[in-house]
Short mmCIF file of C-alpha atoms and ligand atoms in Angstrom, two decimals:
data_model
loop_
_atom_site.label_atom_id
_atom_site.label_comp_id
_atom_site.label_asym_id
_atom_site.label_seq_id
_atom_site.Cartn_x
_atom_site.Cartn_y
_atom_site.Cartn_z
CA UNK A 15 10.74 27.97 -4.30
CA UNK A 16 9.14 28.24 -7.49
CA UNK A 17 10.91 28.20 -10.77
CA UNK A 18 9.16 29.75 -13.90
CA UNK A 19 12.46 29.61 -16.03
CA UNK A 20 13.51 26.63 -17.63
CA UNK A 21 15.12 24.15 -15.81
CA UNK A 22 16.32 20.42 -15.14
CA UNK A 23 15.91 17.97 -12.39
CA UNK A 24 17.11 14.62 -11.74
CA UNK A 25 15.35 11.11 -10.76
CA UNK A 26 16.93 8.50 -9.05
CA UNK A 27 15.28 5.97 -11.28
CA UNK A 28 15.67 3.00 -8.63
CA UNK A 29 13.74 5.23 -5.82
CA UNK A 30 12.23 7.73 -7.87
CA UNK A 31 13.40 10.27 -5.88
CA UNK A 32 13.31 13.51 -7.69
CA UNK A 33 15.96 16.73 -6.96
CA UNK A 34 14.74 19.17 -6.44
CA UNK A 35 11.25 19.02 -6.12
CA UNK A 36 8.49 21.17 -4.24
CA UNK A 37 6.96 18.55 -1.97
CA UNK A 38 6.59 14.60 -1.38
CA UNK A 39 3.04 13.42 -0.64
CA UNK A 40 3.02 10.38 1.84
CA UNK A 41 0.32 7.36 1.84
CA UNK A 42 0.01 5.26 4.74
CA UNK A 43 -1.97 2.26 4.64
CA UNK A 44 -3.87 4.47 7.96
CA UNK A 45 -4.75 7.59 5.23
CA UNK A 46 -5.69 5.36 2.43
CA UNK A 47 -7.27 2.14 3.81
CA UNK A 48 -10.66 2.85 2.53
CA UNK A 49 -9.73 2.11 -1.26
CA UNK A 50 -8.63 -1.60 -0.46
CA UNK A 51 -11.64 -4.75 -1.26
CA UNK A 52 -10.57 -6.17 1.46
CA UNK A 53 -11.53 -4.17 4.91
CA UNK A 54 -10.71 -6.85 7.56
CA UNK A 55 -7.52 -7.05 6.17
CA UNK A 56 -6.94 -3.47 6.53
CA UNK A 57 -7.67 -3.63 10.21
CA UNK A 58 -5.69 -6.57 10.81
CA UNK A 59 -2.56 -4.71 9.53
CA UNK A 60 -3.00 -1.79 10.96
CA UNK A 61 -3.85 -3.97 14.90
CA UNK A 62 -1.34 -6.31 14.29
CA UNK A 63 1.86 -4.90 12.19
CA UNK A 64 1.18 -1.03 12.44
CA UNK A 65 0.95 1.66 9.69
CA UNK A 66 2.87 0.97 6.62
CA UNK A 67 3.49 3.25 3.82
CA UNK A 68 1.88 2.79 0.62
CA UNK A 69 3.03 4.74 -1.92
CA UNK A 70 4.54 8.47 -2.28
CA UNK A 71 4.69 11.23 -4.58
CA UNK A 72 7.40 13.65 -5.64
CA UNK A 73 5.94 16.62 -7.19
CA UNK A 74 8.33 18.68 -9.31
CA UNK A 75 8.12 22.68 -8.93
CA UNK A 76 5.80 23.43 -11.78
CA UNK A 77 2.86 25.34 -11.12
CA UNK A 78 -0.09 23.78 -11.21
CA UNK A 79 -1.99 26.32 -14.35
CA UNK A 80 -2.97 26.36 -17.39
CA UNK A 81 0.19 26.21 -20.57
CA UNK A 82 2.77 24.60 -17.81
CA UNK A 83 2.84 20.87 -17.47
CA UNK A 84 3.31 19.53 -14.34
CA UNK A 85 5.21 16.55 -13.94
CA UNK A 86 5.93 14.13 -10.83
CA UNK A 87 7.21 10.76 -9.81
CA UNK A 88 5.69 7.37 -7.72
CA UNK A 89 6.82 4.88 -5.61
CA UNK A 90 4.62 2.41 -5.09
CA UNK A 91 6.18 0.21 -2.18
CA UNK A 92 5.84 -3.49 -2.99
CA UNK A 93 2.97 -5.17 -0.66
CA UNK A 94 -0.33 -6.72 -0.42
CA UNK A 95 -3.87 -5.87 1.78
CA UNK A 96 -5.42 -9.11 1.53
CA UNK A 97 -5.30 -10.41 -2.07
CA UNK A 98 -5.28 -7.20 -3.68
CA UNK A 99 -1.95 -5.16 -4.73
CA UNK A 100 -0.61 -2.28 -3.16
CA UNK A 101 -1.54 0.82 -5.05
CA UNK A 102 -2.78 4.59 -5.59
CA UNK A 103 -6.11 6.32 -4.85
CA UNK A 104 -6.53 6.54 -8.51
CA UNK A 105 -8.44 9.97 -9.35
CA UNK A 106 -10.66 11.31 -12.60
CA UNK A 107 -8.87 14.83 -13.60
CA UNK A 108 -11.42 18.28 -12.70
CA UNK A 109 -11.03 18.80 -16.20
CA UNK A 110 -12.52 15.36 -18.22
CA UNK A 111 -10.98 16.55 -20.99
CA UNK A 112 -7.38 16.72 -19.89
CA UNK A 113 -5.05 13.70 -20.34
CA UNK A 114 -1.63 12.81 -18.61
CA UNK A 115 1.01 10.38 -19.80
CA UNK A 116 3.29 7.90 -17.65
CA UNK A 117 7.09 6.37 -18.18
CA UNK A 118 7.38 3.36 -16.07
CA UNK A 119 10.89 3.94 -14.30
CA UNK A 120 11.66 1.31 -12.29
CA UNK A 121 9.68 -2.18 -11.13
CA UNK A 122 6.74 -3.80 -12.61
CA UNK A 123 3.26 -2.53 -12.29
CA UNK A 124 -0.03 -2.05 -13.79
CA UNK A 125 -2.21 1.31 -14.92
CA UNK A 126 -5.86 0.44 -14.45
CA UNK A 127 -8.04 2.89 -16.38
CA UNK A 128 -12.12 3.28 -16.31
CA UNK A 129 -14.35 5.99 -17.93
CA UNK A 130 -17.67 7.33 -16.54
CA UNK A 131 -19.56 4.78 -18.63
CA UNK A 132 -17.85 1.92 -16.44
CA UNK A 133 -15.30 0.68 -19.04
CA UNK A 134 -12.55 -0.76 -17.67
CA UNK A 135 -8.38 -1.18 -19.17
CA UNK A 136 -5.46 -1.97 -18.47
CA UNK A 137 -1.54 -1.77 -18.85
CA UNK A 138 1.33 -3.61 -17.78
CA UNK A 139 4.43 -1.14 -17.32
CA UNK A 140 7.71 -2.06 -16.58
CA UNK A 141 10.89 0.83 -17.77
CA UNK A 142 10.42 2.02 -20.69
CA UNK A 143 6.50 1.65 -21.35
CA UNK A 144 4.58 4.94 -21.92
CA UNK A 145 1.33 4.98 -21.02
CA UNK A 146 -1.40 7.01 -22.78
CA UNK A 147 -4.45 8.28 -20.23
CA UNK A 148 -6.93 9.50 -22.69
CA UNK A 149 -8.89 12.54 -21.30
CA UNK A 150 -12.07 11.20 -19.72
CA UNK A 151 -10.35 7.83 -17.58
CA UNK A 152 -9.62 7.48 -14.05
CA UNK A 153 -6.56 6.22 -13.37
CA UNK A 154 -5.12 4.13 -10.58
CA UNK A 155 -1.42 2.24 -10.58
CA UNK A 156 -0.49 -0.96 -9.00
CA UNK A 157 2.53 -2.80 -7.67
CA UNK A 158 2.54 -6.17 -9.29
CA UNK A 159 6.27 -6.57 -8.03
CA UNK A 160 8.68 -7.35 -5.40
CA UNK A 161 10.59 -3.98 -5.56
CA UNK A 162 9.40 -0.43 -5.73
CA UNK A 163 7.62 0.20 -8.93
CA UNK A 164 8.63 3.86 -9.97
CA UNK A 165 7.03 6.02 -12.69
CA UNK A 166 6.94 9.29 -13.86
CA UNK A 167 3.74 10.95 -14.87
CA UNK A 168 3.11 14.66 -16.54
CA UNK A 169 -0.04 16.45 -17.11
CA UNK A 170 -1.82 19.61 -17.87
CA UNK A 171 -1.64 22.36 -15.40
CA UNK A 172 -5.32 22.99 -15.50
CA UNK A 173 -6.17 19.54 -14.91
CA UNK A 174 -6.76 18.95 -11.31
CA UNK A 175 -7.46 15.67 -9.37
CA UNK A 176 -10.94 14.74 -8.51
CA UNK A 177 -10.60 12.41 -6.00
CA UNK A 178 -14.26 12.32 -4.82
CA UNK A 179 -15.96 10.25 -7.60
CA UNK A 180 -13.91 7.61 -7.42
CA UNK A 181 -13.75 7.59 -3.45
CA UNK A 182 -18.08 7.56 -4.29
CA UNK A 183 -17.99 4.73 -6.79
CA UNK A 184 -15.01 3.08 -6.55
CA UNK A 185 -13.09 1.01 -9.74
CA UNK A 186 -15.32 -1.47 -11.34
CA UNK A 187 -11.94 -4.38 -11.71
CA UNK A 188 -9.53 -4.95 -8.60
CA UNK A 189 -6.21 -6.40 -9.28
CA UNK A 190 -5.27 -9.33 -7.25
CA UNK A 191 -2.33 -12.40 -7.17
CA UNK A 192 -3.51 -15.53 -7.76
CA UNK A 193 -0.65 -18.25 -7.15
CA UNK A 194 1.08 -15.23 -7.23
CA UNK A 195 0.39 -13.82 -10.36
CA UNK A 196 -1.66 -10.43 -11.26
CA UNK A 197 -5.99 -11.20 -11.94
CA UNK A 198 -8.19 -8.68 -12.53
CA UNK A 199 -11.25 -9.43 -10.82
CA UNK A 200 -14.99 -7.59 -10.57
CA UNK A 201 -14.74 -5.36 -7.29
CA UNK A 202 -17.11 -6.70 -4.85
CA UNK A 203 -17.80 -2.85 -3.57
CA UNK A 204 -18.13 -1.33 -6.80
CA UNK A 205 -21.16 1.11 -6.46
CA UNK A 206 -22.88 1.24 -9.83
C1 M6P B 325 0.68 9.94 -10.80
C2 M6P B 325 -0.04 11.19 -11.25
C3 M6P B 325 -0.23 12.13 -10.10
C4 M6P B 325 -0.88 11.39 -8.92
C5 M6P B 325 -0.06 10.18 -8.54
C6 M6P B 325 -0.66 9.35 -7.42
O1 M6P B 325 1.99 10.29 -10.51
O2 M6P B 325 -1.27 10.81 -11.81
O3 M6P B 325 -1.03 13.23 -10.51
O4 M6P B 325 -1.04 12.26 -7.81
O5 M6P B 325 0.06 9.34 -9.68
O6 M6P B 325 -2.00 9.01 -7.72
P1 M6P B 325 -3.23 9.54 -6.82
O7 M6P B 325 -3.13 11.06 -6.79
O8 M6P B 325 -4.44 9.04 -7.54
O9 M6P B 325 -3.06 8.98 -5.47
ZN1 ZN B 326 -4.02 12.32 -13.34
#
């Protein structure tokens, strides 16, 4: 169903489940392994405990054009792959000059951020922080948490995800807990 009327929906801001909505994307550690530093870990997981899911994504029913603004939650299940936080694929938009905005939810996280010159930021969210991704940054979220860490994000229609360049060159920082708190740290398998 598509609705090009206004309308409302609801988030369950402790899940982030969001009613109604047109579909829920699901990451398993299986789909998404590749983005972690740590590689043996992945496979050690996956021989010894099974799949696990990572994150998902409720994506409202907005379409995806230019002049609508499509908006969606995350739930980024608390966990760890080696050292490193659970946490998205992280994407540049198609468009480089399109920007999005998030509104931690629920949890405790982090919004990594890096530009094509290799620039690297970041910023703690919690509820109740907006973040600001200029046009330009990838973007990436982490769980830093022991509970779900739930946001909601909104962006231009026309933006697309370009998942590609980042699956190519990878984030320059990884965030990892040290005596269990959050440290960024230079990503061994950054390609630049
Ligand atoms: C945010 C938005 C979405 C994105 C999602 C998961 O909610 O930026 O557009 O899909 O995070 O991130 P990714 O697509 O990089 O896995
Ligand atoms: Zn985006």
């Amino acid at each position: 169903m598509s609705l090009f009327g206004p309308f409302a929906c609801e988030i369950e801001t402790r899940t982030g489940a969001l009613h109604p909505c047109e579909q829920v994307l699901r990451r398993t550690l299986r789909d998404i392994g590749a983005i972690f530093a740590d590689q043996e870990a992945v496979q050690r997981i996956l021989s010894t405990e099974g799949d696990r899911l990572v994150y998902e994504v409720y994506v409202a029913e907005v379409p995806e054009r230019r002049g609508h603004l499509p908006y969606c939650t995350t739930i980024i299940y608390p966990g760890q792959v080696g050292d490193e936080y659970h946490m998205t694929k992280g994407h540049y938009h198609k468009k480089r000059d399109r920007a999005e905005v998030y509104l931690g939810l629920s949890g405790e996280g982090y919004l990594l951020l890096q530009n094509e010159a290799g620039d690297v930021r970041v910023v703690e969210m919690k509820e109740g922080i907006v973040a600001y991704v200029p046009p330009g940054w990838a973007h990436r979220t982490a769980n830093t948490g022991d509970v779900p860490f739930v946001f909601f994000a909104v962006y231009p229609g026309d933006a697309g995800h370009d998942y590609g360049t980042i699956e190519a060159v990878g984030f320059a920082k990884i965030l990892v807990a040290q005596a269990g708190q959050p440290v960024l740290k230079d990503n061994p398998r950054w390609c630049r």
